[in-house]
PDB file of C-alpha atoms in Angstrom:
ATOM      1  CA  TYR A   1     -53.890  99.911 -64.389  1.00 56.00           C
ATOM      2  CA  PHE A   2     -56.324  97.563 -66.106  1.00 57.00           C
ATOM      3  CA  SER A   3     -55.148  94.098 -65.114  1.00 62.00           C
ATOM      4  CA  ARG A   4     -52.701  92.861 -67.762  1.00 72.00           C
ATOM      5  CA  ASN A   5     -54.442  94.580 -70.652  1.00 79.00           C
ATOM      6  CA  GLY A   6     -53.388  98.184 -70.213  1.00 87.00           C
ATOM      7  CA  TYR A   7     -52.484 101.096 -67.990  1.00 89.00           C
ATOM      8  CA  VAL A   8     -52.806 104.815 -67.499  1.00 92.00           C
ATOM      9  CA  SER A   9     -50.037 107.002 -66.118  1.00 94.00           C
ATOM     10  CA  ALA A  10     -49.417 110.595 -65.160  1.00 95.00           C
ATOM     11  CA  SER A  11     -46.302 112.384 -64.007  1.00 97.00           C
ATOM     12  CA  VAL A  12     -45.177 115.933 -63.399  1.00 97.00           C
ATOM     13  CA  PHE A  13     -41.691 117.372 -63.668  1.00 96.00           C
ATOM     14  CA  ARG A  14     -39.775 120.561 -63.024  1.00 96.00           C
ATOM     15  CA  LYS A  15     -36.333 120.964 -64.557  1.00 94.00           C
ATOM     16  CA  SER A  16     -33.975 123.756 -63.557  1.00 93.00           C
ATOM     17  CA  LEU A  17     -31.368 125.358 -65.798  1.00 89.00           C
ATOM     18  CA  THR A  18     -28.543 127.582 -64.591  1.00 88.00           C
ATOM     19  CA  ASN A  19     -25.370 129.058 -66.071  1.00 88.00           C
ATOM     20  CA  TYR A  20     -27.007 129.654 -69.427  1.00 84.00           C
ATOM     21  CA  ILE A  21     -24.538 130.867 -72.076  1.00 84.00           C
ATOM     22  CA  ILE A  22     -25.689 133.582 -74.442  1.00 80.00           C
ATOM     23  CA  SER A  23     -23.859 135.281 -77.305  1.00 78.00           C
ATOM     24  CA  SER A  24     -24.197 139.006 -77.907  1.00 75.00           C
ATOM     25  CA  THR A  25     -22.800 141.466 -80.447  1.00 75.00           C
ATOM     26  CA  GLN A  26     -22.105 145.125 -79.709  1.00 74.00           C
ATOM     27  CA  THR A  27     -20.414 148.083 -81.351  1.00 74.00           C
ATOM     28  CA  LEU A  28     -16.663 148.378 -80.885  1.00 78.00           C
ATOM     29  CA  THR A  29     -15.462 151.360 -78.842  1.00 76.00           C
ATOM     30  CA  GLN A  30     -11.985 152.707 -78.162  1.00 79.00           C
ATOM     31  CA  ALA A  31     -12.164 151.417 -74.583  1.00 78.00           C
ATOM     32  CA  VAL A  32     -13.178 147.917 -75.688  1.00 79.00           C
ATOM     33  CA  ALA A  33     -10.496 147.917 -78.367  1.00 83.00           C
ATOM     34  CA  GLY A  34      -7.922 148.780 -75.711  1.00 83.00           C
ATOM     35  CA  GLU A  35      -9.120 145.908 -73.493  1.00 80.00           C
ATOM     36  CA  LEU A  36      -8.752 143.531 -76.435  1.00 82.00           C
ATOM     37  CA  GLY A  37      -5.306 144.848 -77.359  1.00 86.00           C
ATOM     38  CA  ILE A  38      -6.436 146.191 -80.736  1.00 86.00           C
ATOM     39  CA  ALA A  39      -4.335 149.155 -81.889  1.00 82.00           C
ATOM     40  CA  SER A  40      -6.249 151.926 -83.631  1.00 75.00           C
ATOM     41  CA  GLY A  41      -3.738 151.888 -86.487  1.00 79.00           C
ATOM     42  CA  SER A  42      -4.622 148.279 -87.275  1.00 85.00           C
ATOM     43  CA  LEU A  43      -8.213 149.184 -88.134  1.00 84.00           C
ATOM     44  CA  GLY A  44      -9.237 150.297 -91.567  1.00 83.00           C
ATOM     45  CA  ALA A  45     -12.203 152.387 -90.400  1.00 85.00           C
ATOM     46  CA  ALA A  46     -13.604 154.129 -87.328  1.00 81.00           C
ATOM     47  CA  TYR A  47     -14.253 152.081 -84.177  1.00 79.00           C
ATOM     48  CA  ASP A  48     -18.033 152.223 -84.530  1.00 74.00           C
ATOM     49  CA  GLN A  49     -17.823 150.503 -87.914  1.00 81.00           C
ATOM     50  CA  TYR A  50     -16.861 147.256 -86.183  1.00 84.00           C
ATOM     51  CA  ASP A  51     -18.791 144.838 -83.992  1.00 80.00           C
ATOM     52  CA  VAL A  52     -17.540 142.655 -81.150  1.00 82.00           C
ATOM     53  CA  THR A  53     -19.183 139.377 -80.158  1.00 83.00           C
ATOM     54  CA  TYR A  54     -19.099 138.168 -76.544  1.00 79.00           C
ATOM     55  CA  ASN A  55     -20.275 135.036 -74.759  1.00 84.00           C
ATOM     56  CA  PHE A  56     -21.999 135.710 -71.428  1.00 80.00           C
ATOM     57  CA  ASN A  57     -22.658 133.254 -68.620  1.00 84.00           C
ATOM     58  CA  VAL A  58     -26.006 133.907 -66.897  1.00 88.00           C
ATOM     59  CA  PRO A  59     -25.988 132.453 -63.349  1.00 87.00           C
ATOM     60  CA  ASP A  60     -29.713 133.068 -62.742  1.00 90.00           C
ATOM     61  CA  ARG A  61     -32.125 130.149 -62.888  1.00 91.00           C
ATOM     62  CA  GLY A  62     -34.952 129.247 -65.282  1.00 92.00           C
ATOM     63  CA  HIS A  63     -37.332 126.280 -65.232  1.00 94.00           C
ATOM     64  CA  TYR A  64     -39.226 123.868 -67.457  1.00 95.00           C
ATOM     65  CA  ASN A  65     -42.489 122.668 -65.888  1.00 97.00           C
ATOM     66  CA  GLY A  66     -44.632 119.954 -67.384  1.00 97.00           C
ATOM     67  CA  ILE A  67     -47.052 117.087 -67.131  1.00 98.00           C
ATOM     68  CA  GLU A  68     -46.855 113.785 -68.985  1.00 97.00           C
ATOM     69  CA  LEU A  69     -49.880 111.550 -69.555  1.00 97.00           C
ATOM     70  CA  GLY A  70     -49.850 108.000 -70.883  1.00 96.00           C
ATOM     71  CA  TYR A  71     -52.408 105.372 -71.841  1.00 95.00           C
ATOM     72  CA  ALA A  72     -52.045 101.877 -73.306  1.00 94.00           C
ATOM     73  CA  GLN A  73     -54.652  99.215 -73.949  1.00 93.00           C
ATOM     74  CA  ASN A  74     -54.568  95.757 -75.494  1.00 92.00           C
ATOM     75  CA  PHE A  75     -58.024  94.717 -76.647  1.00 91.00           C
ATOM     76  CA  SER A  76     -57.458  91.002 -76.102  1.00 89.00           C
ATOM     77  CA  PHE A  77     -60.894  90.727 -74.484  1.00 88.00           C
ATOM     78  CA  LEU A  78     -62.581  91.407 -77.829  1.00 90.00           C
ATOM     79  CA  PRO A  79     -63.729  88.523 -80.055  1.00 92.00           C
ATOM     80  CA  LYS A  80     -61.506  87.437 -82.932  1.00 91.00           C
ATOM     81  CA  PRO A  81     -60.231  88.934 -85.188  1.00 91.00           C
ATOM     82  CA  PHE A  82     -60.294  92.172 -83.138  1.00 92.00           C
ATOM     83  CA  ASN A  83     -58.491  90.776 -80.095  1.00 92.00           C
ATOM     84  CA  THR A  84     -55.060  91.785 -81.470  1.00 94.00           C
ATOM     85  CA  ILE A  85     -55.823  95.499 -81.601  1.00 95.00           C
ATOM     86  CA  GLY A  86     -53.565  97.663 -79.437  1.00 95.00           C
ATOM     87  CA  LEU A  87     -53.698 101.363 -78.642  1.00 96.00           C
ATOM     88  CA  GLN A  88     -51.013 103.587 -77.116  1.00 96.00           C
ATOM     89  CA  ALA A  89     -51.237 107.308 -76.458  1.00 97.00           C
ATOM     90  CA  ASN A  90     -49.110 109.835 -74.616  1.00 97.00           C
ATOM     91  CA  ALA A  91     -49.111 113.596 -74.270  1.00 98.00           C
ATOM     92  CA  THR A  92     -46.734 116.172 -72.853  1.00 97.00           C
ATOM     93  CA  PHE A  93     -47.681 119.722 -71.869  1.00 98.00           C
ATOM     94  CA  LEU A  94     -44.883 122.143 -71.021  1.00 97.00           C
ATOM     95  CA  SER A  95     -44.571 125.626 -69.570  1.00 96.00           C
ATOM     96  CA  VAL A  96     -41.421 127.725 -69.222  1.00 94.00           C
ATOM     97  CA  ASP A  97     -40.326 129.949 -66.348  1.00 94.00           C
ATOM     98  CA  PRO A  98     -37.976 132.376 -68.118  1.00 90.00           C
ATOM     99  CA  ILE A  99     -34.608 133.413 -66.759  1.00 90.00           C
ATOM    100  CA  LYS A 100     -35.001 136.626 -64.772  1.00 86.00           C
ATOM    101  CA  THR A 101     -31.869 138.634 -64.149  1.00 86.00           C
ATOM    102  CA  ASN A 102     -30.956 142.215 -63.305  1.00 82.00           C
ATOM    103  CA  ALA A 103     -27.351 141.803 -64.380  1.00 81.00           C
ATOM    104  CA  VAL A 104     -25.723 144.450 -66.551  1.00 81.00           C
ATOM    105  CA  PHE A 105     -24.188 142.839 -69.629  1.00 78.00           C
ATOM    106  CA  SER A 106     -23.373 146.042 -71.489  1.00 75.00           C
ATOM    107  CA  ASN A 107     -22.692 149.586 -70.316  1.00 73.00           C
ATOM    108  CA  ASN A 108     -21.308 150.646 -73.674  1.00 70.00           C
ATOM    109  CA  ALA A 109     -21.960 154.375 -74.080  1.00 68.00           C
ATOM    110  CA  ALA A 110     -22.105 153.936 -77.844  1.00 64.00           C
ATOM    111  CA  ASP A 111     -24.876 151.333 -77.423  1.00 71.00           C
ATOM    112  CA  PRO A 112     -27.128 152.579 -74.598  1.00 76.00           C
ATOM    113  CA  ASN A 113     -30.027 150.335 -75.703  1.00 78.00           C
ATOM    114  CA  LEU A 114     -28.023 147.143 -75.962  1.00 79.00           C
ATOM    115  CA  ASN A 115     -28.341 145.939 -72.367  1.00 81.00           C
ATOM    116  CA  ALA A 116     -32.154 145.972 -72.547  1.00 82.00           C
ATOM    117  CA  ALA A 117     -31.987 144.005 -75.810  1.00 82.00           C
ATOM    118  CA  ILE A 118     -29.682 141.390 -74.242  1.00 83.00           C
ATOM    119  CA  LEU A 119     -31.982 141.024 -71.224  1.00 85.00           C
ATOM    120  CA  ASP A 120     -34.984 140.515 -73.511  1.00 84.00           C
ATOM    121  CA  GLN A 121     -33.093 137.835 -75.413  1.00 82.00           C
ATOM    122  CA  ILE A 122     -32.139 136.048 -72.193  1.00 85.00           C
ATOM    123  CA  ASN A 123     -35.732 136.230 -71.016  1.00 85.00           C
ATOM    124  CA  ASN A 124     -36.943 134.346 -74.112  1.00 85.00           C
ATOM    125  CA  ASN A 125     -34.100 131.926 -74.854  1.00 84.00           C
ATOM    126  CA  LEU A 126     -35.500 129.001 -72.850  1.00 89.00           C
ATOM    127  CA  GLN A 127     -38.542 129.153 -75.107  1.00 90.00           C
ATOM    128  CA  VAL A 128     -36.460 128.267 -78.178  1.00 90.00           C
ATOM    129  CA  ALA A 129     -37.207 124.708 -79.393  1.00 91.00           C
ATOM    130  CA  ALA A 130     -39.416 124.053 -76.346  1.00 93.00           C
ATOM    131  CA  VAL A 131     -42.309 121.851 -77.503  1.00 95.00           C
ATOM    132  CA  LYS A 132     -45.165 122.973 -75.270  1.00 96.00           C
ATOM    133  CA  LYS A 133     -47.719 120.518 -76.613  1.00 97.00           C
ATOM    134  CA  ALA A 134     -46.979 117.054 -78.006  1.00 98.00           C
ATOM    135  CA  ILE A 135     -49.506 114.274 -78.547  1.00 98.00           C
ATOM    136  CA  ASN A 136     -48.643 110.816 -79.928  1.00 98.00           C
ATOM    137  CA  VAL A 137     -51.094 108.022 -80.730  1.00 98.00           C
ATOM    138  CA  THR A 138     -50.293 104.548 -82.105  1.00 98.00           C
ATOM    139  CA  LEU A 139     -52.855 101.997 -83.280  1.00 97.00           C
ATOM    140  CA  SER A 140     -51.585  98.476 -83.933  1.00 97.00           C
ATOM    141  CA  TYR A 141     -53.167  95.339 -85.335  1.00 97.00           C
ATOM    142  CA  SER A 142     -51.865  91.911 -86.267  1.00 95.00           C
ATOM    143  CA  VAL A 143     -53.360  89.071 -88.276  1.00 94.00           C
ATOM    144  CA  GLY A 144     -51.418  85.944 -89.069  1.00 92.00           C
ATOM    145  CA  LYS A 145     -47.843  86.923 -89.914  1.00 94.00           C
ATOM    146  CA  PHE A 146     -48.768  90.504 -90.771  1.00 96.00           C
ATOM    147  CA  GLY A 147     -48.550  93.458 -88.389  1.00 96.00           C
ATOM    148  CA  PHE A 148     -49.912  96.957 -89.009  1.00 97.00           C
ATOM    149  CA  ASN A 149     -48.980 100.145 -87.130  1.00 97.00           C
ATOM    150  CA  LEU A 150     -50.537 103.551 -87.690  1.00 98.00           C
ATOM    151  CA  THR A 151     -48.951 106.445 -85.766  1.00 98.00           C
ATOM    152  CA  SER A 152     -49.967 110.075 -85.349  1.00 97.00           C
ATOM    153  CA  ASN A 153     -47.491 112.637 -83.949  1.00 97.00           C
ATOM    154  CA  TYR A 154     -48.739 116.153 -83.217  1.00 97.00           C
ATOM    155  CA  THR A 155     -46.624 119.100 -82.078  1.00 96.00           C
ATOM    156  CA  GLY A 156     -47.993 122.529 -81.287  1.00 96.00           C
ATOM    157  CA  ARG A 157     -46.535 125.887 -82.245  1.00 94.00           C
ATOM    158  CA  VAL A 158     -42.792 126.006 -81.461  1.00 94.00           C
ATOM    159  CA  LEU A 159     -40.434 128.974 -81.215  1.00 92.00           C
ATOM    160  CA  LYS A 160     -37.508 128.007 -83.466  1.00 91.00           C
ATOM    161  CA  GLY A 161     -35.248 131.044 -83.224  1.00 86.00           C
ATOM    162  CA  ILE A 162     -34.703 134.610 -82.036  1.00 83.00           C
ATOM    163  CA  SER A 163     -32.843 137.037 -84.251  1.00 81.00           C
ATOM    164  CA  ARG A 164     -31.934 140.488 -82.974  1.00 77.00           C
ATOM    165  CA  LYS A 165     -32.293 143.250 -85.558  1.00 78.00           C
ATOM    166  CA  THR A 166     -30.413 146.539 -85.337  1.00 75.00           C
ATOM    167  CA  VAL A 167     -31.811 149.842 -86.567  1.00 76.00           C
ATOM    168  CA  ARG A 168     -29.922 153.141 -86.597  1.00 71.00           C
ATOM    169  CA  TYR A 169     -31.569 156.380 -87.714  1.00 69.00           C
ATOM    170  CA  SER A 170     -28.936 158.675 -89.186  1.00 69.00           C
ATOM    171  CA  ASN A 171     -31.062 161.786 -88.604  1.00 68.00           C
ATOM    172  CA  ALA A 172     -31.440 161.032 -84.878  1.00 64.00           C
ATOM    173  CA  SER A 173     -29.382 162.955 -82.368  1.00 65.00           C
ATOM    174  CA  PRO A 174     -27.462 161.144 -81.082  1.00 65.00           C
ATOM    175  CA  ALA A 175     -27.487 158.427 -83.768  1.00 66.00           C
ATOM    176  CA  VAL A 176     -27.545 155.319 -81.569  1.00 72.00           C
ATOM    177  CA  ASN A 177     -28.619 151.768 -82.235  1.00 73.00           C
ATOM    178  CA  SER A 178     -32.163 150.602 -81.558  1.00 77.00           C
ATOM    179  CA  TYR A 179     -33.012 146.911 -81.343  1.00 77.00           C
ATOM    180  CA  PHE A 180     -35.935 144.570 -81.768  1.00 77.00           C
ATOM    181  CA  ASN A 181     -36.131 140.786 -81.661  1.00 80.00           C
ATOM    182  CA  GLU A 182     -37.613 138.860 -84.554  1.00 84.00           C
ATOM    183  CA  TYR A 183     -39.221 135.580 -83.496  1.00 87.00           C
ATOM    184  CA  THR A 184     -39.486 132.647 -85.888  1.00 89.00           C
ATOM    185  CA  TYR A 185     -42.107 129.990 -85.127  1.00 91.00           C
ATOM    186  CA  GLN A 186     -42.904 126.603 -86.573  1.00 92.00           C
ATOM    187  CA  ALA A 187     -46.641 126.185 -87.094  1.00 91.00           C
ATOM    188  CA  PRO A 188     -48.472 123.235 -85.495  1.00 94.00           C
ATOM    189  CA  ARG A 189     -47.898 120.026 -87.419  1.00 93.00           C
ATOM    190  CA  GLU A 190     -49.293 116.498 -87.426  1.00 94.00           C
ATOM    191  CA  LEU A 191     -47.461 113.584 -89.014  1.00 94.00           C
ATOM    192  CA  ILE A 192     -49.095 110.268 -89.912  1.00 96.00           C
ATOM    193  CA  ASP A 193     -46.845 107.221 -90.381  1.00 97.00           C
ATOM    194  CA  LEU A 194     -47.811 103.719 -91.521  1.00 97.00           C
ATOM    195  CA  ARG A 195     -45.741 100.543 -91.149  1.00 97.00           C
ATOM    196  CA  ILE A 196     -46.537  97.001 -92.332  1.00 97.00           C
ATOM    197  CA  ASP A 197     -44.479  94.057 -91.029  1.00 97.00           C
ATOM    198  CA  TYR A 198     -44.356  90.466 -92.182  1.00 96.00           C
ATOM    199  CA  LYS A 199     -43.017  87.941 -89.670  1.00 94.00           C
ATOM    200  CA  TRP A 200     -41.091  85.730 -92.073  1.00 93.00           C
ATOM    201  CA  ASN A 201     -39.465  83.671 -89.326  1.00 92.00           C
ATOM    202  CA  ARG A 202     -37.992  84.144 -85.860  1.00 89.00           C
ATOM    203  CA  LYS A 203     -34.972  86.032 -87.190  1.00 92.00           C
ATOM    204  CA  PHE A 204     -36.181  88.107 -90.141  1.00 95.00           C
ATOM    205  CA  THR A 205     -39.070  90.540 -90.491  1.00 95.00           C
ATOM    206  CA  PRO A 206     -39.421  92.383 -93.812  1.00 96.00           C
ATOM    207  CA  TYR A 207     -41.304  95.661 -93.547  1.00 97.00           C
ATOM    208  CA  PHE A 208     -42.708  98.522 -95.574  1.00 97.00           C
ATOM    209  CA  GLN A 209     -42.956 101.974 -94.013  1.00 96.00           C
ATOM    210  CA  MET A 210     -44.541 105.180 -95.247  1.00 96.00           C
ATOM    211  CA  ARG A 211     -43.633 108.345 -93.329  1.00 94.00           C
ATOM    212  CA  ASN A 212     -45.607 111.585 -93.470  1.00 93.00           C
ATOM    213  CA  VAL A 213     -48.495 109.917 -95.303  1.00 94.00           C
ATOM    214  CA  LEU A 214     -50.371 113.208 -95.752  1.00 92.00           C
ATOM    215  CA  GLY A 215     -47.285 115.131 -96.911  1.00 90.00           C
ATOM    216  CA  ARG A 216     -47.551 117.777 -94.187  1.00 91.00           C
ATOM    217  CA  PRO A 217     -45.119 120.676 -94.790  1.00 90.00           C
ATOM    218  CA  ILE A 218     -42.959 122.426 -92.210  1.00 90.00           C
ATOM    219  CA  ILE A 219     -44.322 125.978 -92.078  1.00 89.00           C
ATOM    220  CA  THR A 220     -42.296 128.713 -90.378  1.00 89.00           C
ATOM    221  CA  GLN A 221     -43.733 132.099 -89.467  1.00 85.00           C
ATOM    222  CA  THR A 222     -42.187 135.364 -88.320  1.00 85.00           C
ATOM    223  CA  THR A 223     -43.759 137.907 -85.982  1.00 75.00           C
ATOM    224  CA  ASN A 224     -42.466 141.216 -87.306  1.00 70.00           C
ATOM    225  CA  PHE A 225     -42.811 140.508 -91.011  1.00 67.00           C
ATOM    226  CA  PRO A 226     -45.808 138.817 -92.671  1.00 63.00           C
ATOM    227  CA  ILE A 227     -43.667 136.072 -94.167  1.00 65.00           C
ATOM    228  CA  ASN A 228     -44.483 132.372 -94.090  1.00 73.00           C
ATOM    229  CA  ARG A 229     -42.137 129.753 -95.517  1.00 75.00           C
ATOM    230  CA  ALA A 230     -43.079 126.135 -96.178  1.00 78.00           C
ATOM    231  CA  GLU A 231     -40.785 123.156 -96.667  1.00 79.00           C
ATOM    232  CA  TYR A 232     -42.852 120.449 -98.295  1.00 75.00           C
ATOM    233  CA  GLY A 233     -42.071 116.978 -97.052  1.00 72.00           C
ATOM    234  CA  ASP A 234     -43.466 114.473 -99.517  1.00 81.00           C
ATOM    235  CA  PRO A 235     -44.207 111.003 -98.162  1.00 90.00           C
ATOM    236  CA  ILE A 236     -41.064 108.950 -97.559  1.00 91.00           C
ATOM    237  CA  TYR A 237     -41.167 105.256 -98.440  1.00 94.00           C
ATOM    238  CA  GLU A 238     -38.928 102.658 -96.835  1.00 95.00           C
ATOM    239  CA  ILE A 239     -38.509  98.944 -97.492  1.00 96.00           C
ATOM    240  CA  GLY A 240     -36.229  96.883 -95.305  1.00 95.00           C
ATOM    241  CA  VAL A 241     -35.621  93.823 -93.205  1.00 95.00           C
ATOM    242  CA  ARG A 242     -35.165  93.720 -89.450  1.00 92.00           C
ATOM    243  CA  GLY A 243     -33.142  90.893 -88.012  1.00 92.00           C
ATOM    244  CA  VAL A 244     -32.638  89.350 -84.579  1.00 87.00           C
ATOM    245  CA  TRP A 245     -29.535  87.299 -83.703  1.00 83.00           C
TER     246      TRP A 245
END
């Protein structure tokens, strides 16, 4: 703490997650069809031409571990007109302890490789959408009835999705499914936002806001195929009035 002008903070956390639910698809067999009450005569093709999707509950535990840092400072000790400058910054750094389990989720003879594929998916699912590095900085300044805020938001590389791909080689003996997981990541991204306020009176504050000033795109990348896709986000302009009653 710095008297009434600012502060620094730090905290650590560890969050546990249990009973994770995962969805998996496997080849239909005669035994599975019998368990589901599906008569062979009701199918229009052989059993192995159909897939069955299950939801599994995973009782084993995984964890999110992280540290959060914060800093804020009002520069009121500076001479005018710089005494209204304010600075805020915070950062979060995250690590993931994946779910480890030895459970058997599939013993389907027609899909001998499926259980290993399901376990690999479970092992990586807590990584999905986990932002492992986030840094936010806001610089503010006011003069007269005008207020200015400039904000930077940075996020590191983020795993956005896991897609299991199935490959079957017809010339293999036996011809069984092989699997690999395709990982889709969002590339690191920094957004700059600018807002200008005008304190008209105690109740109404007109403002102008410009989001994504630099027009940073959302870039997604895949691991198994050299494909990058970009969604371009042009700057977004907003004009409005905030009111207090």
